[in-house]
mmCIF file of C-alpha atoms in Angstrom:
data_model
loop_
_atom_site.group_PDB
_atom_site.id
_atom_site.type_symbol
_atom_site.label_atom_id
_atom_site.label_comp_id
_atom_site.label_asym_id
_atom_site.label_seq_id
_atom_site.Cartn_x
_atom_site.Cartn_y
_atom_site.Cartn_z
ATOM 1 C CA UNK A 26 -18.469 4.915 18.578
ATOM 2 C CA UNK A 27 -17.483 1.142 17.082
ATOM 3 C CA UNK A 28 -16.446 -0.249 20.996
ATOM 4 C CA UNK A 29 -19.640 1.504 22.603
ATOM 5 C CA UNK A 30 -21.964 0.152 19.942
ATOM 6 C CA UNK A 31 -20.449 -3.405 20.561
ATOM 7 C CA UNK A 32 -21.973 -4.122 24.198
ATOM 8 C CA UNK A 33 -19.102 -5.850 25.199
ATOM 9 C CA UNK A 34 -16.503 -4.907 27.819
ATOM 10 C CA UNK A 35 -13.750 -5.861 25.900
ATOM 11 C CA UNK A 36 -14.531 -3.592 22.982
ATOM 12 C CA UNK A 37 -15.501 -1.176 25.852
ATOM 13 C CA UNK A 38 -11.834 -1.151 27.147
ATOM 14 C CA UNK A 39 -10.263 -1.138 23.820
ATOM 15 C CA UNK A 40 -11.751 2.211 22.663
ATOM 16 C CA UNK A 41 -10.746 3.723 26.058
ATOM 17 C CA UNK A 42 -7.615 2.966 25.121
ATOM 18 C CA UNK A 43 -7.590 4.085 21.932
ATOM 19 C CA UNK A 44 -9.175 7.482 22.837
ATOM 20 C CA UNK A 45 -6.278 7.758 25.732
ATOM 21 C CA UNK A 46 -3.716 7.077 22.916
ATOM 22 C CA UNK A 47 -5.327 9.337 20.475
ATOM 23 C CA UNK A 48 -5.306 12.573 22.991
ATOM 24 C CA UNK A 49 -1.753 11.831 24.273
ATOM 25 C CA UNK A 50 0.480 11.695 20.937
ATOM 26 C CA UNK A 51 -2.018 14.580 18.931
ATOM 27 C CA UNK A 52 -0.840 16.983 21.218
ATOM 28 C CA UNK A 53 2.986 16.526 20.654
ATOM 29 C CA UNK A 54 2.027 16.034 17.046
ATOM 30 C CA UNK A 55 0.593 19.404 16.782
ATOM 31 C CA UNK A 56 3.294 21.196 18.316
ATOM 32 C CA UNK A 57 5.882 19.774 15.864
ATOM 33 C CA UNK A 58 3.683 21.116 13.193
ATOM 34 C CA UNK A 59 3.877 24.623 14.541
ATOM 35 C CA UNK A 60 7.557 24.256 15.424
ATOM 36 C CA UNK A 61 7.730 24.280 11.161
ATOM 37 C CA UNK A 62 4.928 26.120 10.108
ATOM 38 C CA UNK A 63 4.714 29.357 12.431
ATOM 39 C CA UNK A 64 8.860 29.704 12.868
ATOM 40 C CA UNK A 65 10.543 28.021 9.982
ATOM 41 C CA UNK A 66 8.266 28.307 7.133
ATOM 42 C CA UNK A 67 5.926 31.533 8.165
ATOM 43 C CA UNK A 68 2.921 29.946 6.516
ATOM 44 C CA UNK A 69 0.537 26.896 6.990
ATOM 45 C CA UNK A 70 0.514 25.747 3.303
ATOM 46 C CA UNK A 71 2.122 22.678 2.591
ATOM 47 C CA UNK A 72 3.342 24.397 -0.942
ATOM 48 C CA UNK A 73 5.220 27.106 0.966
ATOM 49 C CA UNK A 74 6.911 24.576 3.076
ATOM 50 C CA UNK A 75 7.895 22.397 0.840
ATOM 51 C CA UNK A 76 9.344 25.406 -1.268
ATOM 52 C CA UNK A 77 11.372 26.879 1.608
ATOM 53 C CA UNK A 78 13.303 23.098 1.636
ATOM 54 C CA UNK A 79 13.912 23.045 -1.790
ATOM 55 C CA UNK A 80 16.892 25.792 -1.798
ATOM 56 C CA UNK A 81 19.911 23.444 -1.692
ATOM 57 C CA UNK A 82 18.457 20.216 -1.742
ATOM 58 C CA UNK A 83 18.392 17.605 0.527
ATOM 59 C CA UNK A 84 20.743 19.934 2.584
ATOM 60 C CA UNK A 85 18.151 22.182 3.500
ATOM 61 C CA UNK A 86 15.560 19.869 4.739
ATOM 62 C CA UNK A 87 13.582 20.472 8.096
ATOM 63 C CA UNK A 88 15.001 17.055 9.404
ATOM 64 C CA UNK A 89 18.346 18.684 9.421
ATOM 65 C CA UNK A 90 17.156 22.087 11.366
ATOM 66 C CA UNK A 91 14.658 20.160 13.599
ATOM 67 C CA UNK A 92 15.912 16.668 14.386
ATOM 68 C CA UNK A 93 14.109 16.590 17.785
ATOM 69 C CA UNK A 94 10.858 17.518 16.130
ATOM 70 C CA UNK A 95 11.351 14.566 13.408
ATOM 71 C CA UNK A 96 12.239 12.015 16.097
ATOM 72 C CA UNK A 97 8.937 12.966 17.954
ATOM 73 C CA UNK A 98 6.824 13.572 15.153
ATOM 74 C CA UNK A 99 8.122 10.022 13.827
ATOM 75 C CA UNK A 100 7.005 8.289 17.512
ATOM 76 C CA UNK A 101 3.584 10.240 17.640
ATOM 77 C CA UNK A 102 2.512 9.049 14.222
ATOM 78 C CA UNK A 103 3.277 5.382 14.658
ATOM 79 C CA UNK A 104 1.214 6.005 17.987
ATOM 80 C CA UNK A 105 -1.535 7.824 15.798
ATOM 81 C CA UNK A 106 -1.295 5.225 13.580
ATOM 82 C CA UNK A 107 -1.868 2.337 16.163
ATOM 83 C CA UNK A 108 1.088 0.653 14.805
ATOM 84 C CA UNK A 109 3.385 -1.760 17.044
ATOM 85 C CA UNK A 110 4.803 -1.239 19.782
ATOM 86 C CA UNK A 111 1.626 1.117 20.157
ATOM 87 C CA UNK A 112 -0.892 -1.152 18.872
ATOM 88 C CA UNK A 113 -2.510 -1.663 22.761
ATOM 89 C CA UNK A 114 -6.584 -0.643 21.482
ATOM 90 C CA UNK A 115 -5.847 -3.793 19.162
ATOM 91 C CA UNK A 116 -3.776 -6.049 21.800
ATOM 92 C CA UNK A 117 -5.041 -9.849 20.896
ATOM 93 C CA UNK A 118 -3.829 -11.295 24.312
ATOM 94 C CA UNK A 119 -5.454 -8.704 26.687
ATOM 95 C CA UNK A 120 -8.384 -7.298 24.324
ATOM 96 C CA UNK A 121 -9.155 -9.947 21.938
ATOM 97 C CA UNK A 122 -9.115 -7.250 18.947
ATOM 98 C CA UNK A 123 -10.216 -4.097 20.700
ATOM 99 C CA UNK A 124 -12.953 -1.894 19.426
ATOM 100 C CA UNK A 125 -13.084 -4.046 16.562
ATOM 101 C CA UNK A 126 -14.082 -7.684 18.556
ATOM 102 C CA UNK A 127 -17.676 -7.569 17.387
ATOM 103 C CA UNK A 128 -17.068 -6.682 13.655
ATOM 104 C CA UNK A 129 -16.352 -8.928 10.781
ATOM 105 C CA UNK A 130 -16.558 -9.104 6.855
ATOM 106 C CA UNK A 131 -16.767 -5.749 5.190
ATOM 107 C CA UNK A 132 -16.954 -4.035 8.582
ATOM 108 C CA UNK A 133 -13.500 -5.473 9.681
ATOM 109 C CA UNK A 134 -12.151 -4.847 6.293
ATOM 110 C CA UNK A 135 -13.025 -1.085 6.598
ATOM 111 C CA UNK A 136 -11.328 -0.517 9.969
ATOM 112 C CA UNK A 137 -8.081 -1.989 8.491
ATOM 113 C CA UNK A 138 -8.630 0.099 5.393
ATOM 114 C CA UNK A 139 -8.794 3.315 7.342
ATOM 115 C CA UNK A 140 -5.651 2.210 9.422
ATOM 116 C CA UNK A 141 -3.445 1.865 6.544
ATOM 117 C CA UNK A 142 -4.764 5.087 4.819
ATOM 118 C CA UNK A 143 -3.923 6.802 8.123
ATOM 119 C CA UNK A 144 -0.155 5.297 7.864
ATOM 120 C CA UNK A 145 -0.178 6.451 4.331
ATOM 121 C CA UNK A 146 -1.153 9.887 5.366
ATOM 122 C CA UNK A 147 1.276 9.981 8.192
ATOM 123 C CA UNK A 148 3.966 9.094 5.703
ATOM 124 C CA UNK A 149 3.194 11.972 3.426
ATOM 125 C CA UNK A 150 2.765 14.344 6.323
ATOM 126 C CA UNK A 151 6.181 13.433 7.260
ATOM 127 C CA UNK A 152 7.559 13.670 3.665
ATOM 128 C CA UNK A 153 6.114 17.309 3.188
ATOM 129 C CA UNK A 154 7.072 18.250 6.719
ATOM 130 C CA UNK A 155 10.763 17.145 6.797
ATOM 131 C CA UNK A 156 11.956 15.333 4.000
ATOM 132 C CA UNK A 157 11.476 17.864 1.010
ATOM 133 C CA UNK A 158 8.175 17.043 -0.030
ATOM 134 C CA UNK A 159 7.602 16.691 -3.999
ATOM 135 C CA UNK A 160 11.269 18.596 -4.451
ATOM 136 C CA UNK A 161 14.248 16.589 -5.896
ATOM 137 C CA UNK A 162 16.924 15.826 -2.840
ATOM 138 C CA UNK A 163 19.755 16.370 -5.291
ATOM 139 C CA UNK A 164 20.629 20.400 -5.206
ATOM 140 C CA UNK A 165 20.049 22.279 -8.194
ATOM 141 C CA UNK A 166 18.847 19.448 -10.144
ATOM 142 C CA UNK A 167 15.469 20.705 -10.991
ATOM 143 C CA UNK A 168 17.238 24.319 -12.362
ATOM 144 C CA UNK A 169 19.976 22.195 -14.314
ATOM 145 C CA UNK A 170 16.741 19.938 -15.992
ATOM 146 C CA UNK A 171 14.761 22.806 -16.908
ATOM 147 C CA UNK A 172 17.592 24.890 -18.462
ATOM 148 C CA UNK A 173 18.375 22.115 -20.888
ATOM 149 C CA UNK A 174 14.671 21.760 -21.740
ATOM 150 C CA UNK A 175 14.323 25.507 -22.602
ATOM 151 C CA UNK A 176 17.712 25.043 -24.379
ATOM 152 C CA UNK A 177 16.773 22.712 -26.580
ATOM 153 C CA UNK A 178 13.116 23.480 -26.989
ATOM 154 C CA UNK A 179 11.418 20.631 -25.122
ATOM 155 C CA UNK A 180 9.823 22.973 -22.395
ATOM 156 C CA UNK A 181 6.416 21.697 -23.074
ATOM 157 C CA UNK A 182 7.309 17.894 -22.647
ATOM 158 C CA UNK A 183 9.295 19.303 -19.405
ATOM 159 C CA UNK A 184 6.168 20.545 -18.134
ATOM 160 C CA UNK A 185 4.219 17.680 -18.513
ATOM 161 C CA UNK A 186 6.897 15.151 -16.932
ATOM 162 C CA UNK A 187 7.041 17.407 -13.984
ATOM 163 C CA UNK A 188 3.803 16.404 -12.105
ATOM 164 C CA UNK A 189 4.650 12.608 -12.750
ATOM 165 C CA UNK A 190 8.327 12.962 -11.247
ATOM 166 C CA UNK A 191 6.811 15.256 -8.308
ATOM 167 C CA UNK A 192 4.404 12.328 -7.454
ATOM 168 C CA UNK A 193 7.071 9.799 -8.058
ATOM 169 C CA UNK A 194 9.560 11.463 -5.425
ATOM 170 C CA UNK A 195 6.779 12.193 -2.989
ATOM 171 C CA UNK A 196 6.003 8.371 -2.870
ATOM 172 C CA UNK A 197 9.296 7.304 -2.677
ATOM 173 C CA UNK A 198 10.010 9.345 0.445
ATOM 174 C CA UNK A 199 7.032 8.399 1.614
ATOM 175 C CA UNK A 200 7.796 4.644 1.350
ATOM 176 C CA UNK A 201 10.605 5.278 3.606
ATOM 177 C CA UNK A 202 8.369 5.669 6.714
ATOM 178 C CA UNK A 203 6.371 3.032 5.695
ATOM 179 C CA UNK A 204 9.394 0.915 5.553
ATOM 180 C CA UNK A 205 10.369 2.297 8.947
ATOM 181 C CA UNK A 206 6.328 1.290 10.464
ATOM 182 C CA UNK A 207 6.525 -2.189 9.048
ATOM 183 C CA UNK A 208 10.325 -2.662 10.408
ATOM 184 C CA UNK A 209 9.331 -2.090 13.658
ATOM 185 C CA UNK A 210 6.275 -4.228 13.732
ATOM 186 C CA UNK A 211 8.534 -7.099 13.500
ATOM 187 C CA UNK A 212 11.381 -5.886 15.723
ATOM 188 C CA UNK A 213 10.150 -4.274 18.970
ATOM 189 C CA UNK A 214 7.674 -5.672 21.674
ATOM 190 C CA UNK A 215 4.483 -4.081 22.457
ATOM 191 C CA UNK A 216 4.685 -1.603 25.578
ATOM 192 C CA UNK A 217 2.379 -1.607 28.456
ATOM 193 C CA UNK A 218 -0.765 1.215 28.535
ATOM 194 C CA UNK A 219 1.185 3.103 31.554
ATOM 195 C CA UNK A 220 4.469 2.929 29.574
ATOM 196 C CA UNK A 221 2.333 4.361 26.523
ATOM 197 C CA UNK A 222 0.958 6.960 28.189
ATOM 198 C CA UNK A 223 4.293 7.899 30.351
ATOM 199 C CA UNK A 224 5.712 8.175 26.856
ATOM 200 C CA UNK A 225 3.523 10.618 25.916
ATOM 201 C CA UNK A 226 2.756 12.920 28.591
ATOM 202 C CA UNK A 227 5.987 12.963 30.668
ATOM 203 C CA UNK A 228 8.467 13.073 27.749
ATOM 204 C CA UNK A 229 7.241 13.448 24.146
ATOM 205 C CA UNK A 230 4.883 16.487 25.361
ATOM 206 C CA UNK A 231 7.804 18.180 27.375
ATOM 207 C CA UNK A 232 10.074 17.792 24.455
ATOM 208 C CA UNK A 233 7.831 18.961 21.506
ATOM 209 C CA UNK A 234 6.956 22.044 23.730
ATOM 210 C CA UNK A 235 10.692 22.831 24.330
ATOM 211 C CA UNK A 236 11.461 22.416 20.877
ATOM 212 C CA UNK A 237 8.647 24.753 19.917
ATOM 213 C CA UNK A 238 9.946 27.293 22.634
ATOM 214 C CA UNK A 239 13.407 26.703 21.085
ATOM 215 C CA UNK A 240 12.512 27.449 17.793
ATOM 216 C CA UNK A 241 10.808 30.413 18.410
ATOM 217 C CA UNK A 242 13.726 32.116 20.354
ATOM 218 C CA UNK A 243 16.052 31.305 17.723
ATOM 219 C CA UNK A 244 13.870 32.844 15.066
ATOM 220 C CA UNK A 245 13.528 35.979 17.591
ATOM 221 C CA UNK A 246 17.376 36.209 17.765
ATOM 222 C CA UNK A 247 17.760 35.659 14.078
ATOM 223 C CA UNK A 248 15.387 38.464 13.455
ATOM 224 C CA UNK A 249 17.017 40.835 15.932
#
């Protein structure tokens, strides 16, 4: 909408690139989520997905059971957030600033707020789907702390501190994805538009679809 409303051919080309990029990488993202929710967890609830990963600490994280899906989800998240090396909608030397060209002041700031908010949400999705969410990464540590709190009569204090510990654990895991996205901005060069679309449609989409079918096959075999 912003590229079309700018009445600028560079902004128009930038919004076309942004639309093509979003469509190309949203499908592998959805397939990776389906692999976890429908087969590994049996539920679309994020609470159920995290609870299933909490049996043996970090050893039961989905990143070990779905390494291919984790890599595909990580690459697709970077492309969906338009981070380097996939920031073609904002390629300065080609399209000035893409669909943001004609905007300044608070409107330009809102674009950046939305971009970084999208990055934060993607990091939270990576944490919940693959890194155990708000559960501790150390096996049996939560049961140990709860037993101590019950034995020494500080159960109420544990109930108060537990949400704080859960939030801290979630944000610390999310920082890992944020660190990777910022690190790639300083290390990897920008790809061309044909390379970006080839990666999405010819590689990530078949790999994500094969991962979904492979996960479903293993689940059927385990049930039988």
